Short mmCIF file of C-alpha atoms and ligand atoms in Angstrom, two decimals:
data_model
loop_
_atom_site.label_atom_id
_atom_site.label_comp_id
_atom_site.label_asym_id
_atom_site.label_seq_id
_atom_site.Cartn_x
_atom_site.Cartn_y
_atom_site.Cartn_z
CA MET R 1 112.73 65.05 85.51
CA ALA R 2 115.07 65.87 82.72
CA SER R 3 115.18 64.53 79.19
CA LEU R 4 118.35 63.73 77.43
CA PHE R 5 117.46 65.77 74.60
CA ASP R 6 114.66 67.69 73.27
CA ASP R 7 111.70 65.68 71.95
CA ILE R 8 111.22 68.12 69.16
CA LEU R 9 114.31 66.54 67.41
CA LEU R 10 112.44 63.21 66.98
CA PRO R 11 111.38 62.79 63.40
CA THR R 12 107.71 63.29 62.45
CA ASN R 13 107.88 61.24 59.32
CA VAL R 14 108.21 57.86 61.12
CA ALA R 15 104.67 56.35 62.11
CA ILE R 16 104.55 55.20 65.78
CA PRO R 17 101.96 52.50 66.23
CA ASP R 18 99.00 52.88 68.48
CA GLY R 19 99.74 52.18 72.16
CA PHE R 20 103.42 53.25 72.04
CA ASN R 21 105.10 56.58 72.80
CA LEU R 22 108.47 57.49 71.35
CA ARG R 23 110.55 59.99 73.52
CA ALA R 24 114.02 60.77 74.76
CA LEU R 25 115.42 58.98 77.61
CA ARG R 26 114.64 60.59 81.01
CA ASN R 27 116.67 60.77 84.12
CA ASP R 28 114.09 58.72 86.07
CA ASP R 29 113.99 55.86 83.38
CA PHE R 30 115.53 53.28 85.58
CA GLY R 31 113.57 50.62 83.83
CA TYR R 32 115.86 51.31 80.83
CA LEU R 33 118.57 49.35 82.53
CA GLU R 34 116.31 46.20 82.82
CA LEU R 35 115.78 46.40 79.15
CA LEU R 36 119.55 46.74 78.39
CA LYS R 37 120.08 43.46 80.35
CA GLN R 38 118.35 41.80 77.34
CA LEU R 39 121.22 42.88 75.12
CA THR R 40 124.31 42.42 77.23
CA SER R 41 125.69 42.70 80.69
CA VAL R 42 124.71 45.76 82.73
CA GLY R 43 125.88 44.85 86.02
CA PHE R 44 124.84 46.60 89.24
CA ILE R 45 124.04 50.32 88.73
CA ASN R 46 122.10 52.22 91.52
CA GLN R 47 119.95 55.25 90.87
CA LEU R 48 122.78 57.62 91.69
CA VAL R 49 125.28 56.00 89.27
CA PHE R 50 122.55 56.13 86.61
CA ARG R 51 121.78 59.93 87.19
CA LYS R 52 125.47 60.73 87.12
CA ARG R 53 125.90 58.83 83.90
CA PHE R 54 122.76 60.43 82.44
CA ASP R 55 124.02 63.91 83.40
CA ALA R 56 127.45 63.32 81.67
CA MET R 57 125.74 62.11 78.61
CA LYS R 58 123.45 65.19 78.64
CA LYS R 59 126.32 67.64 79.16
CA ALA R 60 128.22 65.91 76.28
CA LYS R 61 125.23 66.83 73.86
CA SER R 62 126.12 63.95 71.53
CA TYR R 63 124.02 61.14 73.04
CA TYR R 64 120.42 60.55 71.72
CA ILE R 65 118.87 57.65 73.47
CA VAL R 66 115.40 57.30 72.07
CA VAL R 67 112.85 54.97 74.05
CA LEU R 68 109.66 53.27 73.00
CA GLU R 69 107.22 53.35 75.98
CA GLU R 70 104.26 51.05 76.15
CA VAL R 71 101.55 53.46 76.95
CA GLN R 72 99.32 50.93 78.96
CA SER R 73 102.14 49.87 81.31
CA SER R 74 104.39 52.91 81.05
CA LYS R 75 107.22 50.44 80.60
CA ILE R 76 110.04 50.97 78.33
CA VAL R 77 110.00 48.19 75.66
CA GLY R 78 112.50 49.36 73.15
CA ALA R 79 115.50 51.72 72.93
CA ALA R 80 118.15 52.74 70.64
CA THR R 81 121.13 55.12 70.92
CA LEU R 82 122.49 57.48 68.34
CA LEU R 83 125.99 58.81 69.35
CA ILE R 84 127.58 61.78 67.38
CA GLU R 85 131.26 61.66 67.22
CA PHE R 86 132.96 65.10 66.31
CA LYS R 87 135.79 64.89 63.83
CA PHE R 88 138.36 67.21 62.22
CA ILE R 89 138.30 65.13 59.00
CA HIS R 90 135.49 65.68 56.53
CA GLU R 91 135.58 69.62 57.14
CA ALA R 92 135.04 69.04 60.91
CA GLY R 93 132.34 66.72 60.14
CA SER R 94 130.46 64.34 62.38
CA ARG R 95 130.29 60.68 62.45
CA GLY R 96 127.07 58.77 63.74
CA ARG R 97 126.92 55.53 65.59
CA ILE R 98 124.15 53.45 66.23
CA GLU R 99 124.51 51.73 69.59
CA ASP R 100 122.54 49.57 71.92
CA VAL R 101 119.35 48.61 69.87
CA VAL R 102 117.14 46.55 71.98
CA VAL R 103 113.41 45.45 72.08
CA GLU R 104 111.72 43.73 74.90
CA GLU R 105 111.43 40.00 74.26
CA ARG R 106 107.63 39.89 74.52
CA MET R 107 107.29 42.74 71.93
CA ARG R 108 109.48 41.21 69.27
CA GLY R 109 107.92 40.53 65.86
CA LYS R 110 106.15 43.82 65.87
CA LYS R 111 108.60 45.69 63.87
CA LEU R 112 109.64 48.03 66.71
CA GLY R 113 113.42 47.39 65.91
CA VAL R 114 112.70 48.65 62.53
CA LEU R 115 110.92 51.64 63.85
CA LEU R 116 113.74 52.55 66.13
CA ASN R 117 116.26 52.34 63.36
CA GLN R 118 114.21 54.30 60.93
CA VAL R 119 113.94 56.91 63.56
CA LEU R 120 117.75 57.17 64.34
CA VAL R 121 118.65 57.13 60.64
CA GLU R 122 116.33 60.04 60.25
CA MET R 123 117.80 61.89 63.29
CA ALA R 124 121.46 61.31 61.90
CA LYS R 125 120.52 62.85 58.54
CA THR R 126 118.94 65.86 60.33
CA ILE R 127 121.90 66.35 62.62
CA GLY R 128 124.10 66.00 59.61
CA VAL R 129 126.74 63.06 59.67
CA TYR R 130 129.00 62.11 56.85
CA LYS R 131 128.83 58.60 57.96
CA LEU R 132 126.51 56.22 60.09
CA SER R 133 127.85 52.93 61.29
CA LEU R 134 127.12 50.11 63.73
CA GLU R 135 128.43 46.73 64.98
CA CYS R 136 126.29 43.69 65.24
CA LYS R 137 126.17 39.98 65.41
CA THR R 138 126.55 38.25 61.99
CA ASP R 139 123.01 36.93 61.92
CA LEU R 140 121.72 40.49 62.16
CA ILE R 141 123.56 41.86 59.08
CA PRO R 142 120.58 41.17 56.79
CA PHE R 143 118.39 43.10 59.06
CA TYR R 144 120.61 46.22 59.37
CA GLN R 145 121.26 46.12 55.69
CA LYS R 146 117.62 46.93 55.16
CA PHE R 147 118.42 50.45 56.49
CA GLY R 148 121.10 51.20 53.84
CA TYR R 149 124.17 49.86 55.79
CA GLN R 150 126.79 47.84 53.70
CA LYS R 151 129.44 45.53 54.99
CA ASN R 152 132.79 47.58 54.72
CA LEU R 153 135.71 47.60 57.14
CA HIS R 154 136.61 44.81 59.57
CA PHE R 155 135.82 45.65 63.15
CA LEU R 156 138.58 44.78 65.76
CA ASP R 157 138.06 44.91 69.46
CA GLN R 158 139.89 43.97 72.61
CA ARG R 159 138.20 43.48 75.98
CA PHE R 160 139.59 44.55 79.48
C1 16G Z 215 125.60 45.11 69.92
C2 16G Z 215 125.17 46.45 69.86
C3 16G Z 215 126.27 47.42 70.37
C4 16G Z 215 126.36 47.10 71.85
C5 16G Z 215 126.92 45.62 71.91
C6 16G Z 215 127.07 45.12 73.29
C7 16G Z 215 123.67 47.32 68.12
C8 16G Z 215 123.58 47.74 66.80
N1 16G Z 215 124.82 46.83 68.52
O1 16G Z 215 126.71 44.97 69.10
O2 16G Z 215 125.83 48.82 70.38
O3 16G Z 215 127.42 47.88 72.51
O4 16G Z 215 125.97 44.64 71.28
O5 16G Z 215 127.71 43.82 73.48
O6 16G Z 215 122.81 47.65 68.92
P1 16G Z 215 128.97 43.56 74.25
O7 16G Z 215 128.60 43.77 75.69
O8 16G Z 215 129.40 42.21 73.83
O9 16G Z 215 129.94 44.74 73.81
#
């Protein structure tokens, strides 16, 4: 069993409610895929594909996927990703991106999404990024603004 990153990097100044455990994603956390299905399409990923993708992320050393585990059931009920992108601009600075924030439907309303965001903002500050950004649905803008984000550039995408 391997962790995506060392749990020592998790902030100590964000309180985790009783009954939950915050930790890095592990290479046997196949339940994470079930949770991601509540965010968007995941498609079919077998354990081999999961492990290979996990290994590639670990090797890249710029993926920080944190998961919230419900202690009683050992189920992952929340997760969020901090991705660090290396740049030449800003004195070879780093940009942080928050991705794939998801909380299990039956666990919503317990402020677990707030907690995950606080954790990743703290980690981004510790790692040292000049900018932290995310994309979200319009109705979630007020939620994310609570963590210091401002509406700024327009976001464009194309899908294949
Ligand atoms: C949301 C996520 C983004 C994810 C996308 C998936 C956050 C803050 N944003 O925008 O990270 O990639 O949903 O939707 O969690 P898609 O499958 O339509 O790209």
